[in-house]
mmCIF file of C-alpha atoms in Angstrom:
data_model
loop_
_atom_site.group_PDB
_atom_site.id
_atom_site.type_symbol
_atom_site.label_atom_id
_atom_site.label_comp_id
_atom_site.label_asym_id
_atom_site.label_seq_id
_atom_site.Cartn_x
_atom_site.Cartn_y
_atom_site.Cartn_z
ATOM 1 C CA UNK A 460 -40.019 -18.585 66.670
ATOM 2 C CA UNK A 461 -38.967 -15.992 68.617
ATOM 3 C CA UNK A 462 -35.225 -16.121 70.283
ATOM 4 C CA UNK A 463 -34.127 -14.069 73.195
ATOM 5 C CA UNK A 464 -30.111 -14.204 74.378
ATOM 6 C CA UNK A 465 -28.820 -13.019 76.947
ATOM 7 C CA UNK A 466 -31.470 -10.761 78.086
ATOM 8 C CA UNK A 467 -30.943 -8.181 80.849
ATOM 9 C CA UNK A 468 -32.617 -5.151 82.402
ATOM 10 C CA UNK A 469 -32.151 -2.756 85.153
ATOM 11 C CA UNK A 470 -33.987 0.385 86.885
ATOM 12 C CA UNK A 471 -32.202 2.118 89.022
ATOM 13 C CA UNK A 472 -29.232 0.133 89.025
ATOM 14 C CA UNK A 473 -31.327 -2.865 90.273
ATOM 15 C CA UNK A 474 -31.743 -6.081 88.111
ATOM 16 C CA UNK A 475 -35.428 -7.170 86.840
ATOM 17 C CA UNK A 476 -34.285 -9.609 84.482
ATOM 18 C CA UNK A 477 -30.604 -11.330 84.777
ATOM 19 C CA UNK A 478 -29.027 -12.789 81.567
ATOM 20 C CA UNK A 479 -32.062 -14.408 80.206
ATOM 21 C CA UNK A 480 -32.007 -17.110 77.481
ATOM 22 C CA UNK A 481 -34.617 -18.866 75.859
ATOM 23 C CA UNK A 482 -36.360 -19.928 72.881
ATOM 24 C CA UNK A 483 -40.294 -19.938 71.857
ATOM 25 C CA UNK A 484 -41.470 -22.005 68.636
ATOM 26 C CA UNK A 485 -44.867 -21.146 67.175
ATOM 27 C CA UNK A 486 -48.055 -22.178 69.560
ATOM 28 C CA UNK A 487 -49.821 -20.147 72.635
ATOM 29 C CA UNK A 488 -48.199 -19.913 76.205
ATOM 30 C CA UNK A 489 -48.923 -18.818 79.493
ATOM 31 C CA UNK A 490 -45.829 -17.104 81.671
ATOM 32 C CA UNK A 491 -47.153 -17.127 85.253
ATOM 33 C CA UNK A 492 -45.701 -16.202 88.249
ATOM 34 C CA UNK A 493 -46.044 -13.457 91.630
ATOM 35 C CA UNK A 494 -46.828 -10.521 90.768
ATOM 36 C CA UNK A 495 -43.473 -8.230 90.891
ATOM 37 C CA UNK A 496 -41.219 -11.345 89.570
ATOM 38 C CA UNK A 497 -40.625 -9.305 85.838
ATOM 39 C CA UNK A 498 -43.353 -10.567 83.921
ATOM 40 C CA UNK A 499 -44.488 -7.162 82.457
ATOM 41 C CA UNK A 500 -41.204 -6.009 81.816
ATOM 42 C CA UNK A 501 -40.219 -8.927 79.914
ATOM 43 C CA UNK A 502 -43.359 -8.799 78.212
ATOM 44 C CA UNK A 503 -42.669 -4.951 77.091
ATOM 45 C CA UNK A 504 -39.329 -5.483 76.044
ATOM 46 C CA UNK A 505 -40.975 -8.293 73.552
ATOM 47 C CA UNK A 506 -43.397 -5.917 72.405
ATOM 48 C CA UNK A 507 -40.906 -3.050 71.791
ATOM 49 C CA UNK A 508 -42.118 -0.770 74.127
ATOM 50 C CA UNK A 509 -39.342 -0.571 76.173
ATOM 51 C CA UNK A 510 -35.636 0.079 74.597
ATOM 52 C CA UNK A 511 -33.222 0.025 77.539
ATOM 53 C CA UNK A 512 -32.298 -3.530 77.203
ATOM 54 C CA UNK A 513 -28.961 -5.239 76.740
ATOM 55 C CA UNK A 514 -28.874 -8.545 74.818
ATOM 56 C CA UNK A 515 -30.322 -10.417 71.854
ATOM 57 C CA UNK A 516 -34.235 -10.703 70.866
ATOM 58 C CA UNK A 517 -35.225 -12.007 67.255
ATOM 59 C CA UNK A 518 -38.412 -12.774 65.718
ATOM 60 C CA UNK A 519 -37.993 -15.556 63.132
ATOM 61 C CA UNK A 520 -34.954 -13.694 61.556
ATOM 62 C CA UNK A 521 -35.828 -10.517 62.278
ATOM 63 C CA UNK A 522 -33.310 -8.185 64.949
ATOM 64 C CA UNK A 523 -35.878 -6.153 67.421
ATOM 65 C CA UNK A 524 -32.476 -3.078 67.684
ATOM 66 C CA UNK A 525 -31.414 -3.285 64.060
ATOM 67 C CA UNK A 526 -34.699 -4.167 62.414
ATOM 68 C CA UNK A 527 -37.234 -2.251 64.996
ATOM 69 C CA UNK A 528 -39.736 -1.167 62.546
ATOM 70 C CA UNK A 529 -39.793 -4.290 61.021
ATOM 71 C CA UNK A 530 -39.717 -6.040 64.131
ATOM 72 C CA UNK A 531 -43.150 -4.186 65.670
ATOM 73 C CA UNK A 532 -45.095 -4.423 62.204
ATOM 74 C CA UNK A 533 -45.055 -8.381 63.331
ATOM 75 C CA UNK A 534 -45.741 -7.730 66.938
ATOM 76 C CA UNK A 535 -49.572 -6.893 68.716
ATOM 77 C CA UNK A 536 -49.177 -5.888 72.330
ATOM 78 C CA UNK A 537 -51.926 -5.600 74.683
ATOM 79 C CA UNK A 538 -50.194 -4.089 77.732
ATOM 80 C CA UNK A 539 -51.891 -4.464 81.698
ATOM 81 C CA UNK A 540 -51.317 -0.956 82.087
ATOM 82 C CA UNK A 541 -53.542 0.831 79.406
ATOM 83 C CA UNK A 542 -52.749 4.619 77.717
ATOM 84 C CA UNK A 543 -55.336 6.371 75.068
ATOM 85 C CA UNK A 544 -55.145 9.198 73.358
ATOM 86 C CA UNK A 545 -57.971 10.375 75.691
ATOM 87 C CA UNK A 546 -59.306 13.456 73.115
ATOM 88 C CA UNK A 547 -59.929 10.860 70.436
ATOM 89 C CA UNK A 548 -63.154 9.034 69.880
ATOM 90 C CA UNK A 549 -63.913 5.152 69.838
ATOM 91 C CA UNK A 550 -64.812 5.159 66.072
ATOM 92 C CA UNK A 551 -62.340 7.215 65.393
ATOM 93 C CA UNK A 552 -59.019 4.947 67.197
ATOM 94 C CA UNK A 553 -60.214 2.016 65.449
ATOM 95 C CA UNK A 554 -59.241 2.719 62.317
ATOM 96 C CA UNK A 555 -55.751 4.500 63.422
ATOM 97 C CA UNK A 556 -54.499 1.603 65.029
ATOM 98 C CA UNK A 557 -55.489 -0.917 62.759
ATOM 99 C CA UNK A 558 -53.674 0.978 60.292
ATOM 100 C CA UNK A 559 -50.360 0.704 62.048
ATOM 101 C CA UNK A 560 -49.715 -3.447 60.933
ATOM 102 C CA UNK A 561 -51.116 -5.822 58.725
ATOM 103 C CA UNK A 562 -55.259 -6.984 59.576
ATOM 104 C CA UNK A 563 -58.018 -8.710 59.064
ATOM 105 C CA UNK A 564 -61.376 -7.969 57.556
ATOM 106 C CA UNK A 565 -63.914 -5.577 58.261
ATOM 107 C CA UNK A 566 -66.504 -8.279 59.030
ATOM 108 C CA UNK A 567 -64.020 -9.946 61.434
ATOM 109 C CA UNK A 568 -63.935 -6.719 63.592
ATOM 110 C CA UNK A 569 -67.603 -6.196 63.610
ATOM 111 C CA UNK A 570 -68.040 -10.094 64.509
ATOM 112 C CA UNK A 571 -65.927 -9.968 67.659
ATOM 113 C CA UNK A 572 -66.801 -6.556 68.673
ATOM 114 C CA UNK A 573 -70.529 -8.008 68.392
ATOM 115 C CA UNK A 574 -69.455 -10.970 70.798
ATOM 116 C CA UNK A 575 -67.549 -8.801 73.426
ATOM 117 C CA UNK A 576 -70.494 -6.130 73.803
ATOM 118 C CA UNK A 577 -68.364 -3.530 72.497
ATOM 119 C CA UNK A 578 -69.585 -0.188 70.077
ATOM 120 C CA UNK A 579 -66.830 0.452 67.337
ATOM 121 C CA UNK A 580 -68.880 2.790 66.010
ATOM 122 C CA UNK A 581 -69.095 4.704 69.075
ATOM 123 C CA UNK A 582 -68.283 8.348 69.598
ATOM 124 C CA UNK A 583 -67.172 8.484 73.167
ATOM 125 C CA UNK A 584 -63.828 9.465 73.894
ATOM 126 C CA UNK A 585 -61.253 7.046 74.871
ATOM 127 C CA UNK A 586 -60.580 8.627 78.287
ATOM 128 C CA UNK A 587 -64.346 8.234 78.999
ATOM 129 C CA UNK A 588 -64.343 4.441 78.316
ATOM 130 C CA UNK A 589 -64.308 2.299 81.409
ATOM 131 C CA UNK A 590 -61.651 -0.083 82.383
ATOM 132 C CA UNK A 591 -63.399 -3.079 80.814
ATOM 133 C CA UNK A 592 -64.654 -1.295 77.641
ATOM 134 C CA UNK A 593 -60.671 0.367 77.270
ATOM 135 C CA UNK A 594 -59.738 -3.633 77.667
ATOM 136 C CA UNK A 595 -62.176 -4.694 75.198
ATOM 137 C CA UNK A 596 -61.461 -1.924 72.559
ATOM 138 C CA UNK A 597 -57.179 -2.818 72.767
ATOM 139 C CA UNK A 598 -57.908 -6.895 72.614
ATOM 140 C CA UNK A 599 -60.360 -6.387 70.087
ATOM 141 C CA UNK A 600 -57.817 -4.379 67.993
ATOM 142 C CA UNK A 601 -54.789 -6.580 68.826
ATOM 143 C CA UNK A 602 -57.057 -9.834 67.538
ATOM 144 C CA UNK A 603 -58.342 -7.859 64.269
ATOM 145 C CA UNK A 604 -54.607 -7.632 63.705
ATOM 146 C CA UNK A 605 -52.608 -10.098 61.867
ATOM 147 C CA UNK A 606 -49.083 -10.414 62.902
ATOM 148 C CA UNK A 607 -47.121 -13.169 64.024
ATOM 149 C CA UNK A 608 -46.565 -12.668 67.314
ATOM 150 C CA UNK A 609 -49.392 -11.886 70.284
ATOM 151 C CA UNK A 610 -48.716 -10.657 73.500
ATOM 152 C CA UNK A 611 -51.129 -9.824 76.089
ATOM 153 C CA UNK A 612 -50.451 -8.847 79.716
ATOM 154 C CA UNK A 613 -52.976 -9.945 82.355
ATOM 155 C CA UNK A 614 -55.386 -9.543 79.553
ATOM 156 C CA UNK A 615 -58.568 -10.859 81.514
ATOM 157 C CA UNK A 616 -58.068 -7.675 84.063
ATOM 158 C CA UNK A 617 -61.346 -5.703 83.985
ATOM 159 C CA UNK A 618 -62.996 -8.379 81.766
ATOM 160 C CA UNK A 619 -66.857 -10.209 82.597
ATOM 161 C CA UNK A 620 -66.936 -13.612 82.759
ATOM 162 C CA UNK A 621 -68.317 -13.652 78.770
ATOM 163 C CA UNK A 622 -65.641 -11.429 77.358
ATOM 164 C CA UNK A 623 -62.936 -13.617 79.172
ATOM 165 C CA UNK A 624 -64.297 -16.799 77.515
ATOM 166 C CA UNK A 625 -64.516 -15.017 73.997
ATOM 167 C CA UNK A 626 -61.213 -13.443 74.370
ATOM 168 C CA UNK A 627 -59.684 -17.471 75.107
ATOM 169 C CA UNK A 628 -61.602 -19.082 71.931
ATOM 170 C CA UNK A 629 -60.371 -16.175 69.399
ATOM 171 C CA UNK A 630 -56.759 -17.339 71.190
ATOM 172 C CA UNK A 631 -57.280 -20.856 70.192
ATOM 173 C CA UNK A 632 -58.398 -20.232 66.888
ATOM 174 C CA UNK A 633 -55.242 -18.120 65.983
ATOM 175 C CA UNK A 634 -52.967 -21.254 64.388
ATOM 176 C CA UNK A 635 -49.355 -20.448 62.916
ATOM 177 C CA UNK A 636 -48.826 -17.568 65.090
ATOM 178 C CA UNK A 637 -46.528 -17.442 68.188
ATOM 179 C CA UNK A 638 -49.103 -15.901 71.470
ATOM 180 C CA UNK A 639 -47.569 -14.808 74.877
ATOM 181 C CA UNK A 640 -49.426 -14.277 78.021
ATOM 182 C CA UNK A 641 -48.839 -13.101 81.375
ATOM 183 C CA UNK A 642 -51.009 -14.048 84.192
ATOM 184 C CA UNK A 643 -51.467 -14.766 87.758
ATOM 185 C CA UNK A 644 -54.506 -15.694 87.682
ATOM 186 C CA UNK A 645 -55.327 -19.349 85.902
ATOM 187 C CA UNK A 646 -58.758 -18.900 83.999
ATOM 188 C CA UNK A 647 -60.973 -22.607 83.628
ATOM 189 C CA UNK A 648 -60.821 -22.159 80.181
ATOM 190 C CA UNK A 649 -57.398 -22.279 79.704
ATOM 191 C CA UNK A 650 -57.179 -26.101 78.137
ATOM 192 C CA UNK A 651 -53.973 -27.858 77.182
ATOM 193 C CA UNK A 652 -53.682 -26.280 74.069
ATOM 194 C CA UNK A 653 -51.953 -23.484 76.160
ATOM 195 C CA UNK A 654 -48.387 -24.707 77.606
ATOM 196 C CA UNK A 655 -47.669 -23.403 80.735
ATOM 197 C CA UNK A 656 -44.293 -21.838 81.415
ATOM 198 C CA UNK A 657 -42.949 -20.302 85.178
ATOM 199 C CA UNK A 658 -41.147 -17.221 84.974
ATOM 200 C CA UNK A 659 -38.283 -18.033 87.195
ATOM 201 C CA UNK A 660 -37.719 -21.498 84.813
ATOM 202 C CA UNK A 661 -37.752 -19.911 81.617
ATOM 203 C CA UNK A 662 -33.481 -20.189 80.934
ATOM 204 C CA UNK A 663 -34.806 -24.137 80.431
ATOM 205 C CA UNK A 664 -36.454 -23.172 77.438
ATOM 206 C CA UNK A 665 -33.334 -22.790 75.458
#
């Protein structure tokens, strides 16, 4: 379960996200709304990636500000906006970021890289990939991690009709975890297993 109090966030003196409160148990959810309503920033301050934050956010137990090492060990973040260390190589990045949290096997990596068309073994450089190869090389690594908690912004951006379907059955086969997504865009393949939550009415999920 993940527990957020009394969350808050500002740039520029201007309010993204007013005093928000809610509560998520363990199962796979959808946060849609406009685009521009807060969804990636509330999505980045889940992950970690963003610090200037006032209020509460736990994961089972564990206190994102006084546990934040901790905290991201349990956490896999696919953002919409993607960054690479562009000098380094595909077959190279693998292995460093799978290194950074818990995973699963070897043969589970090859399997889904096999099924999204994508070359783990290959030497191009990360700033060379193209935006749908870059988005198949961070959800492949965020699914070949195990943590407990899965967040993916707008992760069918960039993505062929194939890839999005894979991406949606490795979701649904992920049981005992806690998966957040953002989207504006509702994919056919999205079944019931996914509950559907609107930004602007998530203070009712307390």
């Amino acid at each position: 379960m993940i527990t957020i109090e009394h969350l808050s966030k500002s740039y520029n003196n201007k309010l993204a996200i007013h005093d928000l409160s809610f509560k998520l148990k363990l199962g796979r959810y959808i946060i849609h709304g406009p685009n521009g309503c807060g969804k990636s920033t509330l999505l980045r301050i889940l992950a970690g990636a963003d610090d200037q934050w006032s209020g509460t956010i736990k994961l089972s137990e564990v206190d994102q500000k006084k546990q934040y090492f901790q905290y991201t060990k349990c956490v896999s973040y696919v953002p919409d906006s993607l960054t690479f260390f562009n000098q380094l190589y595909v077959s190279e990045f693998i292995p460093f970021a799978l290194a950074q949290r818990p995973r699963r096997t070897q043969s589970k990596l090859e399997s889904l890289a096999d099924s999204l068309g994508f070359d783990i073994d290959s030497m191009k450089s990360l700033g060379d990939l193209s935006l749908g190869n870059a988005k198949k090389l961070m959800l492949l690594i965020a699914l070949c991690s195990d943590c407990d908690l899965y967040i993916f912004d707008e992760p069918l951006n960039g993505l062929d009709n194939q890839s999005c379907d894979v991406f949606i059955k490795e979701l649904s086969e992920l049981t005992n975890k806690l998966v957040i997504i953002s989207t504006h865009v509702q994919h056919s393949a999205f079944d019931s297993s996914f509950s559907l939550l609107p930004f602007y009415k998530l203070n009712e999920y307390g």
